[in-house]
PDB file of C-alpha atoms in Angstrom:
ATOM      1  CA  MET R 284     -11.483   1.387 -26.050  1.00 43.00           C
ATOM      2  CA  PRO R 285     -11.222   4.972 -24.756  1.00 45.00           C
ATOM      3  CA  PRO R 286      -8.377   5.790 -22.366  1.00 47.00           C
ATOM      4  CA  PRO R 287      -9.209   5.711 -18.648  1.00 51.00           C
ATOM      5  CA  SER R 288     -10.348   8.994 -17.177  1.00 65.00           C
ATOM      6  CA  ARG R 289      -9.111  10.815 -14.129  1.00 86.00           C
ATOM      7  CA  LEU R 290     -10.691   9.976 -10.796  1.00 92.00           C
ATOM      8  CA  THR R 291     -13.821  11.794  -9.707  1.00 93.00           C
ATOM      9  CA  ALA R 292     -13.881  13.613  -6.374  1.00 93.00           C
ATOM     10  CA  ALA R 293     -16.084  10.860  -4.906  1.00 95.00           C
ATOM     11  CA  GLN R 294     -13.685   8.157  -6.095  1.00 95.00           C
ATOM     12  CA  ARG R 295     -10.718  10.028  -4.614  1.00 95.00           C
ATOM     13  CA  ARG R 296     -12.519  10.340  -1.268  1.00 96.00           C
ATOM     14  CA  GLU R 297     -13.387   6.651  -1.274  1.00 96.00           C
ATOM     15  CA  LEU R 298      -9.822   5.622  -2.091  1.00 97.00           C
ATOM     16  CA  GLU R 299      -8.386   8.039   0.460  1.00 97.00           C
ATOM     17  CA  ALA R 300     -10.635   6.594   3.167  1.00 97.00           C
ATOM     18  CA  GLU R 301      -9.542   3.076   2.220  1.00 96.00           C
ATOM     19  CA  LEU R 302      -5.865   4.070   2.266  1.00 97.00           C
ATOM     20  CA  ARG R 303      -6.253   5.685   5.690  1.00 98.00           C
ATOM     21  CA  ARG R 304      -8.028   2.581   7.083  1.00 97.00           C
ATOM     22  CA  GLU R 305      -5.282   0.383   5.659  1.00 97.00           C
ATOM     23  CA  LEU R 306      -2.544   2.580   7.128  1.00 97.00           C
ATOM     24  CA  VAL R 307      -4.088   2.384  10.611  1.00 97.00           C
ATOM     25  CA  ALA R 308      -4.451  -1.404  10.327  1.00 97.00           C
ATOM     26  CA  LEU R 309      -0.851  -1.801   9.179  1.00 96.00           C
ATOM     27  CA  GLU R 310       0.466   0.420  11.981  1.00 96.00           C
ATOM     28  CA  ARG R 311      -1.431  -1.693  14.527  1.00 95.00           C
ATOM     29  CA  ARG R 312      -0.089  -4.885  12.990  1.00 93.00           C
ATOM     30  CA  ILE R 313       3.488  -3.590  13.138  1.00 92.00           C
ATOM     31  CA  VAL R 314       3.123  -2.708  16.820  1.00 92.00           C
ATOM     32  CA  SER R 315       1.552  -6.079  17.567  1.00 90.00           C
ATOM     33  CA  GLU R 316       4.217  -8.025  15.675  1.00 85.00           C
ATOM     34  CA  ARG R 317       7.032  -6.081  17.325  1.00 84.00           C
ATOM     35  CA  GLN R 318       5.563  -6.829  20.745  1.00 82.00           C
ATOM     36  CA  ALA R 319       5.295 -10.514  19.860  1.00 78.00           C
ATOM     37  CA  GLU R 320       8.856 -10.566  18.520  1.00 73.00           C
ATOM     38  CA  SER R 321      10.121  -8.963  21.697  1.00 73.00           C
ATOM     39  CA  ALA R 322       8.303 -11.464  23.889  1.00 68.00           C
ATOM     40  CA  GLU R 323       9.518 -14.434  21.841  1.00 67.00           C
ATOM     41  CA  ALA R 324      13.086 -13.229  21.321  1.00 64.00           C
ATOM     42  CA  ASP R 325      14.320 -14.698  24.589  1.00 57.00           C
ATOM     43  CA  VAL R 326      13.111 -18.211  23.816  1.00 59.00           C
ATOM     44  CA  ALA R 327      13.112 -18.394  20.004  1.00 56.00           C
ATOM     45  CA  ALA R 328      15.878 -19.934  17.960  1.00 55.00           C
ATOM     46  CA  ALA R 329      17.808 -17.610  15.643  1.00 51.00           C
ATOM     47  CA  HIS R 330      15.993 -18.816  12.514  1.00 51.00           C
ATOM     48  CA  ASP R 331      12.588 -18.258  14.145  1.00 52.00           C
ATOM     49  CA  VAL R 332      13.503 -14.677  15.057  1.00 50.00           C
ATOM     50  CA  SER R 333      14.734 -13.912  11.525  1.00 53.00           C
ATOM     51  CA  PHE R 334      11.479 -15.329  10.100  1.00 49.00           C
ATOM     52  CA  ALA R 335       9.373 -13.161  12.436  1.00 50.00           C
ATOM     53  CA  MET R 336      11.427 -10.086  11.563  1.00 55.00           C
ATOM     54  CA  ARG R 337      10.964 -10.784   7.833  1.00 57.00           C
ATOM     55  CA  GLY R 338       7.178 -10.816   8.357  1.00 61.00           C
ATOM     56  CA  THR R 339       7.310  -7.442  10.056  1.00 70.00           C
ATOM     57  CA  SER R 340       9.538  -6.112   7.259  1.00 85.00           C
ATOM     58  CA  ASP R 341       6.895  -7.076   4.686  1.00 90.00           C
ATOM     59  CA  VAL R 342       4.271  -5.199   6.680  1.00 92.00           C
ATOM     60  CA  ILE R 343       6.560  -2.168   6.915  1.00 93.00           C
ATOM     61  CA  VAL R 344       7.083  -2.186   3.132  1.00 94.00           C
ATOM     62  CA  ARG R 345       3.304  -2.299   2.613  1.00 94.00           C
ATOM     63  CA  ARG R 346       2.776   0.468   5.188  1.00 96.00           C
ATOM     64  CA  ASP R 347       5.325   2.643   3.400  1.00 96.00           C
ATOM     65  CA  ALA R 348       3.585   2.033   0.045  1.00 96.00           C
ATOM     66  CA  VAL R 349       0.235   3.077   1.529  1.00 97.00           C
ATOM     67  CA  ALA R 350       1.779   6.164   3.155  1.00 97.00           C
ATOM     68  CA  SER R 351       3.364   7.059  -0.189  1.00 97.00           C
ATOM     69  CA  ALA R 352      -0.023   6.726  -1.904  1.00 97.00           C
ATOM     70  CA  LEU R 353      -1.522   9.136   0.630  1.00 97.00           C
ATOM     71  CA  ALA R 354       1.312  11.583  -0.047  1.00 97.00           C
ATOM     72  CA  ARG R 355       0.658  11.324  -3.800  1.00 96.00           C
ATOM     73  CA  LEU R 356      -3.019  11.923  -3.133  1.00 95.00           C
ATOM     74  CA  ALA R 357      -2.183  15.091  -1.200  1.00 94.00           C
ATOM     75  CA  SER R 358       0.153  16.330  -3.949  1.00 93.00           C
ATOM     76  CA  GLY R 359      -2.273  15.607  -6.784  1.00 91.00           C
ATOM     77  CA  ALA R 360      -0.099  12.870  -8.326  1.00 92.00           C
ATOM     78  CA  TYR R 361      -2.301   9.989  -7.141  1.00 95.00           C
ATOM     79  CA  GLY R 362      -3.934   7.778  -9.739  1.00 95.00           C
ATOM     80  CA  VAL R 363      -1.408   8.603 -12.458  1.00 94.00           C
ATOM     81  CA  CYS R 364       1.042   5.982 -13.734  1.00 95.00           C
ATOM     82  CA  SER R 365       4.553   6.928 -12.670  1.00 93.00           C
ATOM     83  CA  ARG R 366       5.959   5.334 -15.826  1.00 94.00           C
ATOM     84  CA  CYS R 367       3.735   6.497 -18.713  1.00 94.00           C
ATOM     85  CA  GLY R 368       1.759   9.334 -17.087  1.00 93.00           C
ATOM     86  CA  GLU R 369      -1.633   7.885 -18.021  1.00 94.00           C
ATOM     87  CA  PRO R 370      -4.428   7.652 -15.446  1.00 94.00           C
ATOM     88  CA  ILE R 371      -4.565   4.405 -13.473  1.00 95.00           C
ATOM     89  CA  PRO R 372      -8.049   2.913 -13.856  1.00 94.00           C
ATOM     90  CA  TYR R 373     -10.329   3.248 -10.851  1.00 95.00           C
ATOM     91  CA  GLY R 374     -10.917  -0.511 -10.769  1.00 94.00           C
ATOM     92  CA  ARG R 375      -7.185  -1.171 -10.365  1.00 94.00           C
ATOM     93  CA  LEU R 376      -6.987   1.379  -7.562  1.00 96.00           C
ATOM     94  CA  LEU R 377      -9.932  -0.276  -5.802  1.00 94.00           C
ATOM     95  CA  VAL R 378      -8.041  -3.569  -5.763  1.00 94.00           C
ATOM     96  CA  MET R 379      -4.622  -2.051  -5.107  1.00 94.00           C
ATOM     97  CA  PRO R 380      -5.018   1.543  -3.882  1.00 94.00           C
ATOM     98  CA  GLU R 381      -1.258   1.987  -3.485  1.00 94.00           C
ATOM     99  CA  ALA R 382      -0.622   1.168  -7.186  1.00 95.00           C
ATOM    100  CA  THR R 383       1.908   3.402  -8.918  1.00 95.00           C
ATOM    101  CA  HIS R 384       1.583   1.913 -12.416  1.00 95.00           C
ATOM    102  CA  CYS R 385      -1.231   1.255 -14.858  1.00 93.00           C
ATOM    103  CA  LEU R 386      -1.829  -2.333 -15.959  1.00 90.00           C
ATOM    104  CA  SER R 387       0.196  -1.884 -19.140  1.00 91.00           C
ATOM    105  CA  CYS R 388       3.253  -0.639 -17.277  1.00 92.00           C
ATOM    106  CA  SER R 389       3.010  -2.925 -14.254  1.00 85.00           C
ATOM    107  CA  GLY R 390       4.499  -5.863 -16.146  1.00 78.00           C
ATOM    108  CA  ARG R 391       7.344  -3.956 -17.770  1.00 68.00           C
ATOM    109  CA  PRO R 392      10.892  -4.348 -16.424  1.00 62.00           C
TER     110      PRO R 392
END
């Protein structure tokens, strides 16, 4: 099987648009969850508040990964495995546009 090729300009545009849509959606979700946490903080038990904050933290981690992918796109490093330097297949990026590793490297410790 031949090695995966670099992304075409059309593929990069498509992935960039998806990343930007995802970033906007995540930002909205963070704002919404923070507003809900604030409203519930006065009446929620301590364990409920920590659970809600953990949910927001997961969204923040995802938002940061998407923002990092956009930064890599701008710098020209997007779509290249950060471990082995090989191109990340387009299909993987469609499913997980913030991916930093190819399939071979994603399971390595």
